[in-house]
mmCIF file of N, CA and C in Angstrom:
data_model
loop_
_atom_site.group_PDB
_atom_site.id
_atom_site.type_symbol
_atom_site.label_atom_id
_atom_site.label_comp_id
_atom_site.label_asym_id
_atom_site.label_seq_id
_atom_site.Cartn_x
_atom_site.Cartn_y
_atom_site.Cartn_z
ATOM 1 N N MET S 150 115.454 76.657 97.262
ATOM 2 C CA MET S 150 114.538 77.181 98.417
ATOM 3 C C MET S 150 114.075 78.528 97.932
ATOM 4 N N TYR S 151 112.691 78.380 98.262
ATOM 5 C CA TYR S 151 112.026 79.464 97.865
ATOM 6 C C TYR S 151 111.605 80.303 98.886
ATOM 7 N N ARG S 152 111.635 81.490 98.474
ATOM 8 C CA ARG S 152 111.383 82.739 99.541
ATOM 9 C C ARG S 152 110.035 83.209 98.990
ATOM 10 N N ASN S 153 109.514 83.703 100.285
ATOM 11 C CA ASN S 153 108.062 84.532 99.469
ATOM 12 C C ASN S 153 108.446 85.644 99.102
ATOM 13 N N VAL S 154 107.398 86.395 98.669
ATOM 14 C CA VAL S 154 107.931 87.992 97.966
ATOM 15 C C VAL S 154 108.486 88.927 98.918
ATOM 16 N N GLU S 155 107.982 88.620 100.310
ATOM 17 C CA GLU S 155 108.819 89.608 101.319
ATOM 18 C C GLU S 155 109.999 89.398 101.569
ATOM 19 N N LYS S 156 110.487 88.113 101.870
ATOM 20 C CA LYS S 156 111.769 87.631 101.982
ATOM 21 C C LYS S 156 112.483 88.141 100.768
ATOM 22 N N LEU S 157 111.889 87.899 99.534
ATOM 23 C CA LEU S 157 112.590 87.983 98.407
ATOM 24 C C LEU S 157 112.919 89.497 98.369
ATOM 25 N N ILE S 158 111.942 90.330 98.349
ATOM 26 C CA ILE S 158 112.289 91.556 98.492
ATOM 27 C C ILE S 158 113.458 92.133 99.409
ATOM 28 N N THR S 159 113.277 91.718 100.702
ATOM 29 C CA THR S 159 114.551 92.026 101.427
ATOM 30 C C THR S 159 115.969 91.432 101.466
ATOM 31 N N SER S 160 115.859 90.499 100.378
ATOM 32 C CA SER S 160 117.128 90.137 100.023
ATOM 33 C C SER S 160 117.654 90.847 98.795
ATOM 34 N N VAL S 161 116.578 91.256 98.100
ATOM 35 C CA VAL S 161 116.939 92.225 96.718
ATOM 36 C C VAL S 161 117.365 93.671 97.343
ATOM 37 N N GLN S 162 116.968 94.007 98.343
ATOM 38 C CA GLN S 162 117.590 95.328 99.066
ATOM 39 C C GLN S 162 118.697 95.188 99.490
ATOM 40 N N LEU S 163 119.027 94.018 100.064
ATOM 41 C CA LEU S 163 120.617 93.805 100.565
ATOM 42 C C LEU S 163 121.599 93.698 99.601
ATOM 43 N N ARG S 164 121.030 92.992 98.706
ATOM 44 C CA ARG S 164 122.026 92.867 97.244
ATOM 45 C C ARG S 164 121.449 92.721 95.913
ATOM 46 N N PRO S 165 121.115 94.159 95.427
ATOM 47 C CA PRO S 165 120.151 94.466 94.420
ATOM 48 C C PRO S 165 120.967 93.637 93.317
ATOM 49 N N LYS S 166 122.123 93.728 92.818
ATOM 50 C CA LYS S 166 122.509 93.324 91.801
ATOM 51 C C LYS S 166 122.896 91.837 91.607
ATOM 52 N N MET S 167 122.505 91.168 92.748
ATOM 53 C CA MET S 167 122.377 89.471 92.820
ATOM 54 C C MET S 167 121.114 89.291 91.833
ATOM 55 N N TYR S 168 120.151 90.257 91.878
ATOM 56 C CA TYR S 168 118.967 89.692 91.314
ATOM 57 C C TYR S 168 118.387 90.404 89.994
ATOM 58 N N ILE S 169 119.090 91.640 89.748
ATOM 59 C CA ILE S 169 118.809 92.672 88.938
ATOM 60 C C ILE S 169 120.204 93.147 88.355
ATOM 61 N N ALA S 170 120.099 93.373 86.845
ATOM 62 C CA ALA S 170 121.452 93.643 86.315
ATOM 63 C C ALA S 170 121.502 94.946 86.785
ATOM 64 N N GLU S 171 120.299 95.983 86.666
ATOM 65 C CA GLU S 171 121.223 97.537 87.037
ATOM 66 C C GLU S 171 119.852 97.859 88.102
ATOM 67 N N ILE S 172 120.328 98.907 89.024
ATOM 68 C CA ILE S 172 119.304 99.226 90.040
ATOM 69 C C ILE S 172 118.178 100.306 89.532
ATOM 70 N N ARG S 173 117.362 99.297 89.010
ATOM 71 C CA ARG S 173 116.117 100.372 88.319
ATOM 72 C C ARG S 173 114.739 99.945 88.808
ATOM 73 N N ILE S 174 114.055 100.499 89.040
ATOM 74 C CA ILE S 174 112.543 100.340 89.621
ATOM 75 C C ILE S 174 111.918 99.284 88.593
ATOM 76 N N ASP S 175 112.036 99.696 87.339
ATOM 77 C CA ASP S 175 111.361 98.728 86.212
ATOM 78 C C ASP S 175 111.504 97.484 86.105
ATOM 79 N N TYR S 176 112.975 97.175 86.359
ATOM 80 C CA TYR S 176 113.763 95.955 86.446
ATOM 81 C C TYR S 176 113.167 95.091 87.273
ATOM 82 N N LEU S 177 113.111 96.163 88.639
ATOM 83 C CA LEU S 177 112.865 95.038 89.797
ATOM 84 C C LEU S 177 111.400 94.588 89.664
ATOM 85 N N TYR S 178 110.373 95.520 89.052
ATOM 86 C CA TYR S 178 108.972 95.208 89.076
ATOM 87 C C TYR S 178 108.678 93.941 87.887
ATOM 88 N N HIS S 179 109.511 94.104 86.986
ATOM 89 C CA HIS S 179 109.420 92.831 85.990
ATOM 90 C C HIS S 179 110.000 91.443 86.633
ATOM 91 N N PHE S 180 110.977 91.555 87.553
ATOM 92 C CA PHE S 180 111.489 90.589 88.320
ATOM 93 C C PHE S 180 110.516 90.103 89.168
ATOM 94 N N LEU S 181 110.122 90.928 89.978
ATOM 95 C CA LEU S 181 109.074 90.438 90.986
ATOM 96 C C LEU S 181 107.829 89.932 90.205
ATOM 97 N N LEU S 182 107.366 90.641 89.290
ATOM 98 C CA LEU S 182 106.255 89.961 88.426
ATOM 99 C C LEU S 182 106.361 88.665 87.798
ATOM 100 N N GLY S 183 107.448 88.376 87.277
ATOM 101 C CA GLY S 183 107.798 87.085 86.717
ATOM 102 C C GLY S 183 108.047 86.048 87.828
ATOM 103 N N ARG S 184 108.264 86.222 88.727
ATOM 104 C CA ARG S 184 108.744 85.725 89.990
ATOM 105 C C ARG S 184 107.559 85.199 90.634
ATOM 106 N N ILE S 185 106.536 85.898 90.830
ATOM 107 C CA ILE S 185 105.379 85.497 91.425
ATOM 108 C C ILE S 185 104.491 84.723 90.497
ATOM 109 N N SER S 186 104.636 85.289 89.201
ATOM 110 C CA SER S 186 103.922 84.354 88.196
ATOM 111 C C SER S 186 104.179 83.080 87.836
ATOM 112 N N ALA S 187 105.620 83.021 88.068
ATOM 113 C CA ALA S 187 106.118 81.293 87.832
ATOM 114 C C ALA S 187 105.709 80.503 89.495
ATOM 115 N N VAL S 188 105.421 81.306 90.343
ATOM 116 C CA VAL S 188 105.368 80.668 91.655
ATOM 117 C C VAL S 188 103.800 80.077 91.641
ATOM 118 N N MET S 189 102.657 81.096 91.083
ATOM 119 C CA MET S 189 101.813 80.769 91.096
ATOM 120 C C MET S 189 101.114 79.488 90.469
ATOM 121 N N ARG S 190 102.097 79.063 89.694
ATOM 122 C CA ARG S 190 101.948 77.600 88.944
ATOM 123 C C ARG S 190 102.461 76.300 89.942
ATOM 124 N N THR S 191 102.861 76.877 91.185
ATOM 125 C CA THR S 191 103.221 75.776 92.030
ATOM 126 C C THR S 191 102.549 75.747 93.402
ATOM 127 N N ASP S 192 102.978 74.729 93.870
ATOM 128 C CA ASP S 192 102.326 74.714 95.406
ATOM 129 C C ASP S 192 102.982 75.362 96.411
ATOM 130 N N LEU S 193 104.326 76.073 96.098
ATOM 131 C CA LEU S 193 104.810 76.844 96.802
ATOM 132 C C LEU S 193 104.276 77.947 97.064
ATOM 133 N N ILE S 194 103.438 78.735 96.541
ATOM 134 C CA ILE S 194 102.719 79.968 96.929
ATOM 135 C C ILE S 194 102.143 80.216 97.756
ATOM 136 N N GLU S 195 102.213 81.194 98.538
ATOM 137 C CA GLU S 195 101.874 81.606 100.061
ATOM 138 C C GLU S 195 101.054 82.729 99.828
ATOM 139 N N ASP S 196 100.191 82.816 100.914
ATOM 140 C CA ASP S 196 99.306 83.920 101.173
ATOM 141 C C ASP S 196 99.925 85.220 100.765
ATOM 142 N N ILE S 197 100.871 85.387 101.503
ATOM 143 C CA ILE S 197 101.585 86.931 101.246
ATOM 144 C C ILE S 197 102.099 87.151 99.836
ATOM 145 N N ASP S 198 102.064 86.183 99.061
ATOM 146 C CA ASP S 198 102.500 86.316 97.679
ATOM 147 C C ASP S 198 101.207 86.957 96.854
ATOM 148 N N LEU S 199 100.205 86.128 97.116
ATOM 149 C CA LEU S 199 98.657 86.470 96.580
ATOM 150 C C LEU S 199 98.450 87.943 96.820
ATOM 151 N N VAL S 200 98.639 88.062 98.248
ATOM 152 C CA VAL S 200 98.266 89.622 98.780
ATOM 153 C C VAL S 200 98.992 90.451 98.103
ATOM 154 N N PHE S 201 100.087 90.493 98.044
ATOM 155 C CA PHE S 201 101.159 91.494 97.261
ATOM 156 C C PHE S 201 100.791 91.584 95.709
ATOM 157 N N LYS S 202 100.537 90.373 95.182
ATOM 158 C CA LYS S 202 100.053 90.522 93.548
ATOM 159 C C LYS S 202 98.899 91.178 93.723
ATOM 160 N N ARG S 203 97.623 90.754 94.444
ATOM 161 C CA ARG S 203 96.251 91.519 94.425
ATOM 162 C C ARG S 203 96.204 93.079 94.767
ATOM 163 N N ASN S 204 97.261 93.066 95.710
ATOM 164 C CA ASN S 204 96.979 94.308 96.685
ATOM 165 C C ASN S 204 97.830 95.471 96.417
ATOM 166 N N PHE S 205 99.045 95.226 96.216
ATOM 167 C CA PHE S 205 99.861 96.180 96.470
ATOM 168 C C PHE S 205 99.760 97.315 95.311
ATOM 169 N N SER S 206 99.609 97.313 94.505
ATOM 170 C CA SER S 206 99.168 98.297 93.515
ATOM 171 C C SER S 206 98.252 99.491 93.944
ATOM 172 N N ARG S 207 97.229 98.905 94.648
ATOM 173 C CA ARG S 207 95.840 99.815 95.049
ATOM 174 C C ARG S 207 96.654 100.564 96.451
ATOM 175 N N TRP S 208 97.320 99.521 97.295
ATOM 176 C CA TRP S 208 97.814 100.296 98.378
ATOM 177 C C TRP S 208 98.781 101.169 98.185
ATOM 178 N N THR S 209 99.517 100.757 97.295
ATOM 179 C CA THR S 209 100.516 101.887 96.832
ATOM 180 C C THR S 209 100.100 103.237 96.307
ATOM 181 N N GLU S 210 99.068 103.241 95.406
ATOM 182 C CA GLU S 210 98.114 104.373 95.115
ATOM 183 C C GLU S 210 97.955 105.180 96.022
ATOM 184 N N GLU S 211 97.411 104.573 97.434
ATOM 185 C CA GLU S 211 96.699 105.512 98.210
ATOM 186 C C GLU S 211 98.195 105.750 99.394
ATOM 187 N N TRP S 212 99.211 104.860 99.543
ATOM 188 C CA TRP S 212 100.326 105.342 100.014
ATOM 189 C C TRP S 212 100.998 106.572 99.570
ATOM 190 N N MET S 213 100.830 106.475 98.018
ATOM 191 C CA MET S 213 101.612 107.754 97.412
ATOM 192 C C MET S 213 100.733 109.006 97.621
ATOM 193 N N LEU S 214 99.611 108.811 97.364
ATOM 194 C CA LEU S 214 98.438 109.879 97.562
ATOM 195 C C LEU S 214 98.929 110.756 99.195
ATOM 196 N N GLU S 215 98.874 109.617 100.219
ATOM 197 C CA GLU S 215 99.093 110.325 101.424
ATOM 198 C C GLU S 215 100.491 110.588 101.574
ATOM 199 N N LYS S 216 101.511 110.195 101.143
ATOM 200 C CA LYS S 216 102.873 110.776 101.147
ATOM 201 C C LYS S 216 103.091 112.074 100.329
ATOM 202 N N PHE S 217 102.624 112.100 99.481
ATOM 203 C CA PHE S 217 103.159 113.051 98.105
ATOM 204 C C PHE S 217 102.009 114.088 97.744
ATOM 205 N N GLY S 218 100.936 113.498 98.031
ATOM 206 C CA GLY S 218 99.821 114.299 97.870
ATOM 207 C C GLY S 218 99.359 114.304 96.239
ATOM 208 N N LYS S 219 99.821 113.111 95.655
ATOM 209 C CA LYS S 219 99.605 113.268 94.360
ATOM 210 C C LYS S 219 98.967 111.486 93.711
ATOM 211 N N LYS S 220 98.237 111.827 92.824
ATOM 212 C CA LYS S 220 97.756 110.419 92.222
ATOM 213 C C LYS S 220 98.308 110.505 90.864
ATOM 214 N N TYR S 221 98.938 109.452 90.464
ATOM 215 C CA TYR S 221 99.506 109.293 89.171
ATOM 216 C C TYR S 221 98.774 108.576 88.092
ATOM 217 N N ASP S 222 98.711 109.225 87.007
ATOM 218 C CA ASP S 222 97.852 108.154 85.851
ATOM 219 C C ASP S 222 98.267 107.031 85.201
ATOM 220 N N GLU S 223 99.738 106.875 85.292
ATOM 221 C CA GLU S 223 100.091 105.655 84.684
ATOM 222 C C GLU S 223 99.642 104.426 85.481
ATOM 223 N N LEU S 224 99.744 103.384 84.807
ATOM 224 C CA LEU S 224 99.116 102.075 85.258
ATOM 225 C C LEU S 224 99.471 101.220 86.067
ATOM 226 N N PHE S 225 101.050 101.133 85.982
ATOM 227 C CA PHE S 225 102.084 100.341 86.630
ATOM 228 C C PHE S 225 102.557 100.990 87.767
ATOM 229 N N TRP S 226 102.694 100.397 89.112
ATOM 230 C CA TRP S 226 103.102 100.915 90.299
ATOM 231 C C TRP S 226 104.508 101.514 90.069
ATOM 232 N N TYR S 227 105.399 100.797 89.278
ATOM 233 C CA TYR S 227 106.979 101.096 88.999
ATOM 234 C C TYR S 227 106.909 102.459 88.564
ATOM 235 N N LYS S 228 105.962 102.828 87.804
ATOM 236 C CA LYS S 228 105.978 104.398 87.086
ATOM 237 C C LYS S 228 105.780 105.359 88.490
ATOM 238 N N TRP S 229 104.891 105.064 89.125
ATOM 239 C CA TRP S 229 104.723 105.760 90.217
ATOM 240 C C TRP S 229 106.080 106.204 91.282
ATOM 241 N N PHE S 230 106.496 105.372 91.330
ATOM 242 C CA PHE S 230 108.165 105.451 91.992
ATOM 243 C C PHE S 230 108.767 106.197 91.408
ATOM 244 N N GLN S 231 108.938 106.030 89.737
ATOM 245 C CA GLN S 231 109.945 106.715 88.995
ATOM 246 C C GLN S 231 109.594 108.064 89.009
ATOM 247 N N LYS S 232 108.069 108.300 88.866
ATOM 248 C CA LYS S 232 107.510 109.662 89.041
ATOM 249 C C LYS S 232 107.927 110.678 90.252
ATOM 250 N N ALA S 233 107.809 110.086 91.300
ATOM 251 C CA ALA S 233 107.910 110.486 92.836
ATOM 252 C C ALA S 233 109.510 110.693 93.058
ATOM 253 N N ALA S 234 110.198 110.031 92.231
ATOM 254 C CA ALA S 234 111.824 109.960 92.574
ATOM 255 C C ALA S 234 112.579 110.832 91.566
ATOM 256 N N LYS S 235 113.652 111.351 92.195
ATOM 257 C CA LYS S 235 114.444 112.173 90.980
ATOM 258 C C LYS S 235 115.494 111.041 90.402
ATOM 259 N N THR S 236 115.681 110.019 90.909
ATOM 260 C CA THR S 236 116.526 109.002 90.146
ATOM 261 C C THR S 236 116.191 107.532 90.397
ATOM 262 N N ASP S 237 116.723 106.780 89.645
ATOM 263 C CA ASP S 237 116.399 105.402 90.029
ATOM 264 C C ASP S 237 116.621 104.791 91.146
ATOM 265 N N GLN S 238 118.041 105.282 91.761
ATOM 266 C CA GLN S 238 118.171 104.892 93.458
ATOM 267 C C GLN S 238 117.116 105.178 94.336
ATOM 268 N N GLU S 239 116.756 106.628 93.972
ATOM 269 C CA GLU S 239 115.576 107.195 95.224
ATOM 270 C C GLU S 239 114.420 106.381 94.741
ATOM 271 N N ALA S 240 114.012 105.917 93.464
ATOM 272 C CA ALA S 240 112.915 105.225 93.457
ATOM 273 C C ALA S 240 112.874 103.527 94.041
ATOM 274 N N MET S 241 114.117 103.179 93.783
ATOM 275 C CA MET S 241 114.112 101.929 94.629
ATOM 276 C C MET S 241 113.896 102.085 96.094
ATOM 277 N N GLU S 242 114.724 102.832 96.724
ATOM 278 C CA GLU S 242 114.562 103.401 98.008
ATOM 279 C C GLU S 242 112.960 103.703 98.577
ATOM 280 N N LEU S 243 112.396 104.429 97.778
ATOM 281 C CA LEU S 243 110.843 104.707 97.864
ATOM 282 C C LEU S 243 110.121 103.574 97.802
ATOM 283 N N PHE S 244 110.500 102.497 97.010
ATOM 284 C CA PHE S 244 109.744 101.103 96.706
ATOM 285 C C PHE S 244 110.189 100.277 98.272
ATOM 286 N N PHE S 245 111.443 100.109 98.758
ATOM 287 C CA PHE S 245 111.521 99.293 99.898
ATOM 288 C C PHE S 245 110.802 100.102 100.955
ATOM 289 N N GLU S 246 110.913 101.404 101.024
ATOM 290 C CA GLU S 246 110.082 101.964 102.196
ATOM 291 C C GLU S 246 108.492 101.598 102.205
ATOM 292 N N ALA S 247 108.296 101.752 100.843
ATOM 293 C CA ALA S 247 106.525 101.539 100.918
ATOM 294 C C ALA S 247 106.387 99.893 101.229
ATOM 295 N N SER S 248 107.266 99.203 100.375
ATOM 296 C CA SER S 248 107.038 97.751 100.668
ATOM 297 C C SER S 248 106.954 97.174 102.141
ATOM 298 N N LYS S 249 107.965 97.777 102.668
ATOM 299 C CA LYS S 249 108.077 97.373 104.352
ATOM 300 C C LYS S 249 106.778 97.866 105.145
ATOM 301 N N GLU S 250 106.292 99.002 104.746
ATOM 302 C CA GLU S 250 104.861 99.330 105.505
ATOM 303 C C GLU S 250 103.788 98.486 104.874
ATOM 304 N N PHE S 251 104.019 98.010 103.604
ATOM 305 C CA PHE S 251 102.820 97.034 103.318
ATOM 306 C C PHE S 251 102.821 95.900 103.835
ATOM 307 N N PHE S 252 104.074 95.460 104.106
ATOM 308 C CA PHE S 252 104.307 94.051 104.720
ATOM 309 C C PHE S 252 103.783 94.319 106.212
ATOM 310 N N ASP S 253 104.045 95.195 107.027
ATOM 311 C CA ASP S 253 104.043 95.556 108.256
ATOM 312 C C ASP S 253 102.410 95.750 108.390
ATOM 313 N N ASP S 254 101.917 96.198 107.394
ATOM 314 C CA ASP S 254 100.468 96.257 107.674
ATOM 315 C C ASP S 254 99.793 94.679 107.533
ATOM 316 N N TYR S 255 100.359 94.069 106.468
ATOM 317 C CA TYR S 255 99.802 92.759 106.324
ATOM 318 C C TYR S 255 99.852 91.945 107.564
ATOM 319 N N HIS S 256 100.987 92.035 108.286
ATOM 320 C CA HIS S 256 101.248 91.204 109.364
ATOM 321 C C HIS S 256 100.555 91.745 110.646
ATOM 322 N N LYS S 257 100.117 92.900 110.734
ATOM 323 C CA LYS S 257 99.445 93.495 111.756
ATOM 324 C C LYS S 257 97.803 93.291 111.598
ATOM 325 N N ASN S 258 97.437 92.897 110.345
ATOM 326 C CA ASN S 258 96.013 92.549 110.166
ATOM 327 C C ASN S 258 96.017 90.647 109.905
ATOM 328 N N ASN S 259 96.937 90.059 109.974
ATOM 329 C CA ASN S 259 97.002 88.933 109.886
ATOM 330 C C ASN S 259 98.246 87.975 110.733
ATOM 331 N N PRO S 260 97.841 88.134 112.304
ATOM 332 C CA PRO S 260 98.803 88.053 112.986
ATOM 333 C C PRO S 260 99.015 86.466 113.066
ATOM 334 N N ASP S 261 98.222 85.552 112.733
ATOM 335 C CA ASP S 261 98.408 84.296 112.632
ATOM 336 C C ASP S 261 99.241 83.793 111.691
ATOM 337 N N ILE S 262 99.331 84.537 110.670
ATOM 338 C CA ILE S 262 100.271 84.203 109.518
ATOM 339 C C ILE S 262 101.764 84.414 109.466
#
């Protein structure tokens, strides 16, 4: 059964070790990137998956600037969470917080989807 990226992230948050070997934001990043890349080659891809792939990085950059008053030079969003957090666990929690806000914004702006 296919789960879109929002549902998948919720599942990972509930049982992370079922999806990634260690609770590390870089592992989660690569897992999500691989999953979305694989789904893009099928007819299962949903709008929310494409929006996440295209917009989450830019959205997160703005979220980090607003939340922490910092803009990070690193290219990948997982590194921003690592820099903002003291531990991998904290970086994961920040990611789940940010992704929830991202998806809330998505649904607010796309009420029919």
